[in-house]
Amino acid sequence: MARDAWVAAGSIDEFLRTTVPFLAAEPVLNTLLLTVFDRLRMEGPHAFGESDPLLLTWYGADGSAAGAVVRTPPFPFVLSDVPAAAVEAFVDLVLDGGGSGFDGREINLPLTGEEPFAAAWSARTGRSPRVLERFRLYRLDRLVPPAPAPVGKPKLAGREDVALIADFIQAFWREVEHSMPEDSRAVALRMAEGRVAEGIFWLWLDESGTPVALAGHTPPTAGMCRIGPVFTPPELRGHGYAAGATTAATRASLALGADEVLLFTDLANPISNRLYQRLGYRPVSDRARLEFAG
């Protein structure tokens, strides 16, 4: 077995066997990698697009799994908490052309990895990565529904809502500056259809019955669900619709037996950070999304 090295899994089954047990030992901190991989496990390697996913495992000095990277092009690399040496070795892989899947130019990583990554990248290229987003992971303590409740009611999304939900997903991607698939409409529609069929997307309807906000959640994975995406069109914000939709998605997650319900917020958005804390979510850890170029 490799030691102090990154090794690419040859298949989803291999990663499931070698690396998921390591990630599942800390399901809250590894929520992103676990939920993205679970989608690959359920839907196959092209669940997020036509390109094959990248599944890397860092093997430590004792030869056991000690970290991971998951990437589903065109979306960013997602890095678990790993030693600084692993971050530096990952930079080398990217710059030295590690193979298929290494063409990405964004990485989502724990705060502890940001400085080692920036230092290694700058040392190799003379350029500094650009911070696109800093965000915070929250864990539900005890759900506190909004009071007063927003006008309207929740609705479990149905097939008749797929096109609208795809609109919301595309608008959400644009807002958070994710790399957009070339066929973003087709990807958004496929995602909307799949999540609606699974019963994990909730809409908030205003007093006229018009959908005004969306909140989804992941299926239970390693005992946890994560809320997201949460989206309200800009012109409809300020009425509490996102709080209502998030409450519905949170209750649904708890009803599915989740031991932990999690969500991420953009640290640059004080309104959403206050909102989720009012709903009973408490901070756990921070991550960053960086853009880099060779």
Short mmCIF file of C-alpha atoms in Angstrom, two decimals:
data_model
loop_
_atom_site.label_atom_id
_atom_site.label_comp_id
_atom_site.label_asym_id
_atom_site.label_seq_id
_atom_site.Cartn_x
_atom_site.Cartn_y
_atom_site.Cartn_z
CA MET A 1 0.00 0.00 0.00
CA ALA A 2 1.19 3.52 -0.82
CA ARG A 3 2.45 5.70 2.01
CA ASP A 4 2.38 9.50 2.16
CA ALA A 5 0.89 9.59 -1.34
CA TRP A 6 -2.27 10.31 -3.29
CA VAL A 7 -3.77 7.32 -5.08
CA ALA A 8 -6.64 7.49 -7.58
CA ALA A 9 -9.43 4.96 -7.10
CA GLY A 10 -10.09 2.91 -10.20
CA SER A 11 -13.82 2.73 -9.57
CA ILE A 12 -16.65 3.88 -7.34
CA ASP A 13 -16.64 0.48 -5.64
CA GLU A 14 -12.94 0.77 -4.85
CA PHE A 15 -13.38 4.21 -3.25
CA LEU A 16 -16.38 2.91 -1.31
CA ARG A 17 -14.27 0.10 0.09
CA THR A 18 -11.00 1.93 0.76
CA THR A 19 -11.97 5.49 1.67
CA VAL A 20 -15.62 5.94 2.62
CA PRO A 21 -15.15 4.22 6.03
CA PHE A 22 -12.49 6.82 6.86
CA LEU A 23 -14.78 9.69 5.80
CA ALA A 24 -17.83 8.23 7.55
CA ALA A 25 -15.98 8.22 10.88
CA GLU A 26 -16.41 12.04 10.83
CA PRO A 27 -19.66 12.47 8.85
CA VAL A 28 -20.25 16.08 9.85
CA LEU A 29 -16.83 17.39 8.82
CA ASN A 30 -16.85 15.23 5.68
CA THR A 31 -20.43 15.97 4.66
CA LEU A 32 -19.53 17.40 1.25
CA LEU A 33 -17.39 14.49 0.14
CA LEU A 34 -19.82 11.90 1.51
CA THR A 35 -22.93 13.38 -0.08
CA VAL A 36 -21.29 13.96 -3.47
CA PHE A 37 -19.91 10.42 -3.45
CA ASP A 38 -23.26 8.99 -2.35
CA ARG A 39 -24.85 10.58 -5.41
CA LEU A 40 -22.20 8.91 -7.59
CA ARG A 41 -22.86 5.61 -5.86
CA MET A 42 -26.61 5.87 -6.45
CA GLU A 43 -26.64 7.29 -9.99
CA GLY A 44 -23.32 6.24 -11.44
CA PRO A 45 -20.13 8.08 -12.40
CA HIS A 46 -21.89 10.60 -14.64
CA ALA A 47 -24.44 11.79 -12.07
CA PHE A 48 -23.10 15.36 -12.33
CA GLY A 49 -22.07 15.47 -15.98
CA GLU A 50 -20.46 13.63 -18.85
CA SER A 51 -16.90 13.68 -17.49
CA ASP A 52 -15.66 10.93 -15.19
CA PRO A 53 -15.29 11.84 -11.51
CA LEU A 54 -11.91 12.10 -9.78
CA LEU A 55 -11.64 10.05 -6.56
CA LEU A 56 -8.34 10.38 -4.70
CA THR A 57 -7.23 8.94 -1.37
CA TRP A 58 -4.31 10.17 0.72
CA TYR A 59 -2.54 7.30 2.39
CA GLY A 60 -0.58 8.31 5.48
CA ALA A 61 2.71 7.04 6.87
CA ASP A 62 1.06 3.88 8.22
CA GLY A 63 -0.50 3.06 4.85
CA SER A 64 -4.09 3.74 5.92
CA ALA A 65 -6.54 6.23 4.37
CA ALA A 66 -6.03 9.67 5.91
CA GLY A 67 -7.78 12.05 3.52
CA ALA A 68 -9.59 12.36 0.22
CA VAL A 69 -10.39 14.53 -2.79
CA VAL A 70 -13.60 14.19 -4.81
CA ARG A 71 -14.26 16.09 -8.03
CA THR A 72 -17.21 15.87 -10.40
CA PRO A 73 -16.27 18.07 -13.40
CA PRO A 74 -16.92 20.90 -14.03
CA PHE A 75 -17.42 21.49 -10.32
CA PRO A 76 -14.50 22.20 -7.94
CA PHE A 77 -12.14 19.78 -6.27
CA VAL A 78 -13.45 19.03 -2.76
CA LEU A 79 -10.70 18.31 -0.24
CA SER A 80 -11.08 16.76 3.20
CA ASP A 81 -8.98 17.82 6.17
CA VAL A 82 -5.48 16.50 5.44
CA PRO A 83 -1.90 17.19 6.60
CA ALA A 84 -0.02 20.07 4.98
CA ALA A 85 2.20 17.55 3.19
CA ALA A 86 -0.88 16.11 1.47
CA VAL A 87 -1.97 19.59 0.34
CA GLU A 88 1.48 20.24 -1.13
CA ALA A 89 1.46 16.85 -2.88
CA PHE A 90 -1.95 17.62 -4.34
CA VAL A 91 -0.66 20.91 -5.77
CA ASP A 92 2.14 18.93 -7.42
CA LEU A 93 -0.40 16.53 -8.95
CA VAL A 94 -2.44 19.37 -10.43
CA LEU A 95 0.56 21.22 -11.84
CA ASP A 96 2.32 18.13 -13.14
CA GLY A 97 -0.76 16.93 -15.02
CA GLY A 98 -2.04 14.15 -12.81
CA GLY A 99 -4.37 12.90 -15.53
CA SER A 100 -8.08 13.00 -16.24
CA GLY A 101 -10.02 15.25 -13.88
CA PHE A 102 -7.06 17.45 -12.93
CA ASP A 103 -8.04 20.29 -15.29
CA GLY A 104 -10.10 22.02 -12.58
CA ARG A 105 -9.29 25.54 -11.48
CA GLU A 106 -11.29 25.74 -8.26
CA ILE A 107 -10.90 23.93 -4.96
CA ASN A 108 -13.19 23.72 -1.93
CA LEU A 109 -11.11 23.01 1.16
CA PRO A 110 -11.11 23.31 4.97
CA LEU A 111 -9.77 26.51 6.48
CA THR A 112 -6.79 24.53 7.80
CA GLY A 113 -5.80 23.70 4.22
CA GLU A 114 -6.11 27.19 2.76
CA GLU A 115 -2.71 28.53 3.84
CA PRO A 116 -0.74 25.39 2.86
CA PHE A 117 -2.46 25.33 -0.54
CA ALA A 118 -1.84 29.03 -1.20
CA ALA A 119 1.79 28.76 -0.11
CA ALA A 120 2.47 25.67 -2.23
CA TRP A 121 0.70 27.12 -5.26
CA SER A 122 2.54 30.43 -5.01
CA ALA A 123 5.89 28.68 -4.57
CA ARG A 124 5.34 26.59 -7.72
CA THR A 125 3.71 29.23 -9.95
CA GLY A 126 4.48 32.65 -8.51
CA ARG A 127 0.75 33.34 -8.42
CA SER A 128 -1.64 33.51 -5.48
CA PRO A 129 -5.03 31.77 -5.51
CA ARG A 130 -8.08 34.03 -5.39
CA VAL A 131 -10.67 33.52 -2.67
CA LEU A 132 -14.09 33.14 -4.28
CA GLU A 133 -16.05 32.34 -1.15
CA ARG A 134 -15.66 31.58 2.52
CA PHE A 135 -18.45 29.61 4.06
CA ARG A 136 -19.46 28.09 7.38
CA LEU A 137 -20.83 24.68 8.23
CA TYR A 138 -23.73 24.68 10.70
CA ARG A 139 -25.26 21.77 12.61
CA LEU A 140 -28.86 21.74 13.85
CA ASP A 141 -29.09 21.92 17.64
CA ARG A 142 -32.88 22.19 18.06
CA LEU A 143 -35.23 23.40 15.36
CA VAL A 144 -36.83 26.76 16.18
CA PRO A 145 -39.48 27.50 13.51
CA PRO A 146 -39.66 31.15 12.42
CA ALA A 147 -41.99 33.31 14.47
CA PRO A 148 -44.01 34.86 13.08
CA ALA A 149 -44.23 32.28 10.33
CA PRO A 150 -43.96 33.65 6.77
CA VAL A 151 -47.17 34.04 4.82
CA GLY A 152 -47.94 30.91 2.84
CA LYS A 153 -47.17 27.22 3.28
CA PRO A 154 -44.67 24.52 2.29
CA LYS A 155 -45.21 22.05 -0.52
CA LEU A 156 -43.29 18.91 -1.38
CA ALA A 157 -42.20 19.58 -4.98
CA GLY A 158 -43.90 17.50 -7.67
CA ARG A 159 -43.33 16.76 -11.34
CA GLU A 160 -45.26 19.88 -12.32
CA ASP A 161 -42.56 21.96 -10.57
CA VAL A 162 -39.50 20.52 -12.36
CA ALA A 163 -39.03 23.34 -14.90
CA LEU A 164 -39.31 26.05 -12.25
CA ILE A 165 -36.93 24.23 -9.94
CA ALA A 166 -34.42 23.96 -12.79
CA ASP A 167 -34.71 27.75 -13.17
CA PHE A 168 -34.01 28.16 -9.45
CA ILE A 169 -31.01 25.80 -9.62
CA GLN A 170 -29.44 27.68 -12.54
CA ALA A 171 -30.00 31.01 -10.81
CA PHE A 172 -28.45 29.60 -7.63
CA TRP A 173 -25.37 28.42 -9.54
CA ARG A 174 -24.95 31.83 -11.15
CA GLU A 175 -25.25 33.55 -7.79
CA VAL A 176 -22.60 31.46 -6.06
CA GLU A 177 -20.24 31.66 -9.07
CA HIS A 178 -19.92 27.92 -9.60
CA SER A 179 -18.41 26.76 -12.85
CA MET A 180 -21.44 26.17 -15.02
CA PRO A 181 -21.71 23.04 -17.15
CA GLU A 182 -21.86 23.83 -20.88
CA ASP A 183 -25.27 22.15 -20.92
CA SER A 184 -26.33 23.74 -17.65
CA ARG A 185 -30.02 23.66 -18.53
CA ALA A 186 -29.94 19.93 -19.20
CA VAL A 187 -27.96 19.29 -16.01
CA ALA A 188 -30.33 21.44 -13.94
CA LEU A 189 -33.38 19.68 -15.40
CA ARG A 190 -31.87 16.26 -14.72
CA MET A 191 -31.07 17.28 -11.16
CA ALA A 192 -34.56 18.72 -10.61
CA GLU A 193 -36.26 15.62 -12.01
CA GLY A 194 -34.14 13.29 -9.91
CA ARG A 195 -34.48 15.18 -6.63
CA VAL A 196 -38.23 15.64 -7.10
CA ALA A 197 -38.60 11.91 -7.73
CA GLU A 198 -36.69 11.25 -4.50
CA GLY A 199 -38.97 13.60 -2.55
CA ILE A 200 -36.18 15.82 -1.22
CA PHE A 201 -37.09 19.24 -2.68
CA TRP A 202 -39.50 21.61 -0.91
CA LEU A 203 -41.10 24.79 -2.17
CA TRP A 204 -42.59 27.65 -0.22
CA LEU A 205 -45.87 28.91 -1.69
CA ASP A 206 -47.05 32.46 -1.07
CA GLU A 207 -50.66 33.32 -0.24
CA SER A 208 -51.63 32.99 -3.91
CA GLY A 209 -50.09 29.51 -4.17
CA THR A 210 -47.13 30.71 -6.26
CA PRO A 211 -43.75 29.03 -5.52
CA VAL A 212 -41.43 31.70 -4.14
CA ALA A 213 -38.54 29.76 -2.56
CA LEU A 214 -36.78 26.40 -2.77
CA ALA A 215 -35.01 24.28 -0.16
CA GLY A 216 -33.65 20.81 -0.73
CA HIS A 217 -31.84 18.27 1.38
CA THR A 218 -29.61 15.32 0.70
CA PRO A 219 -30.78 11.76 1.30
CA PRO A 220 -29.56 10.40 4.65
CA THR A 221 -25.85 9.52 4.37
CA ALA A 222 -23.77 8.22 7.28
CA GLY A 223 -26.54 9.37 9.63
CA MET A 224 -26.76 12.94 8.34
CA CYS A 225 -28.68 15.09 5.87
CA ARG A 226 -27.50 18.44 4.55
CA ILE A 227 -29.87 21.23 3.59
CA GLY A 228 -29.30 22.76 0.16
CA PRO A 229 -29.74 24.36 -2.19
CA VAL A 230 -31.77 27.13 -0.58
CA PHE A 231 -32.85 29.82 -3.03
CA THR A 232 -35.29 32.71 -3.23
CA PRO A 233 -35.33 34.96 -6.33
CA PRO A 234 -33.79 38.33 -5.39
CA GLU A 235 -37.00 40.27 -6.01
CA LEU A 236 -38.89 38.05 -3.53
CA ARG A 237 -36.44 38.23 -0.63
CA GLY A 238 -37.13 39.81 2.74
CA HIS A 239 -40.42 38.01 3.41
CA GLY A 240 -39.12 34.97 5.29
CA TYR A 241 -39.82 32.54 2.45
CA ALA A 242 -36.37 30.90 2.70
CA ALA A 243 -36.89 30.38 6.43
CA GLY A 244 -40.19 28.64 5.75
CA ALA A 245 -38.71 26.40 3.04
CA THR A 246 -35.65 25.58 5.16
CA THR A 247 -37.87 24.66 8.10
CA ALA A 248 -39.83 22.28 5.88
CA ALA A 249 -36.64 20.65 4.55
CA THR A 250 -35.24 20.39 8.08
CA ARG A 251 -38.37 18.68 9.39
CA ALA A 252 -38.30 16.28 6.45
CA SER A 253 -34.67 15.41 7.19
CA LEU A 254 -35.47 14.69 10.83
CA ALA A 255 -38.46 12.58 9.78
CA LEU A 256 -36.10 10.45 7.69
CA GLY A 257 -34.16 9.64 10.84
CA ALA A 258 -31.12 11.88 10.35
CA ASP A 259 -29.00 12.11 13.49
CA GLU A 260 -27.40 15.29 12.17
CA VAL A 261 -28.89 18.01 9.95
CA LEU A 262 -26.32 20.35 8.45
CA LEU A 263 -26.08 23.31 6.10
CA PHE A 264 -23.53 25.74 4.70
CA THR A 265 -23.74 29.52 4.55
CA ASP A 266 -21.73 32.14 2.70
CA LEU A 267 -19.84 34.09 5.38
CA ALA A 268 -20.21 37.23 3.26
CA ASN A 269 -23.98 37.06 3.75
CA PRO A 270 -24.79 38.15 7.33
CA ILE A 271 -28.53 37.82 6.72
CA SER A 272 -28.42 34.09 6.00
CA ASN A 273 -26.00 33.45 8.87
CA ARG A 274 -28.36 35.16 11.33
CA LEU A 275 -31.35 33.38 9.82
CA TYR A 276 -30.02 29.88 10.27
CA GLN A 277 -28.88 30.57 13.80
CA ARG A 278 -32.40 31.79 14.61
CA LEU A 279 -33.70 28.46 13.26
CA GLY A 280 -31.48 26.57 15.70
CA TYR A 281 -28.33 25.89 13.68
CA ARG A 282 -24.94 26.30 15.37
CA PRO A 283 -21.47 26.86 13.79
CA VAL A 284 -19.13 23.90 13.36
CA SER A 285 -16.26 24.81 11.01
CA ASP A 286 -15.28 27.00 8.06
CA ARG A 287 -14.20 26.24 4.49
CA ALA A 288 -13.05 28.28 1.51
CA ARG A 289 -13.41 28.05 -2.26
CA LEU A 290 -10.32 29.18 -4.15
CA GLU A 291 -9.70 29.88 -7.81
CA PHE A 292 -6.21 29.16 -9.11
CA ALA A 293 -4.33 29.14 -12.43
CA GLY A 294 -0.96 27.74 -13.41
#
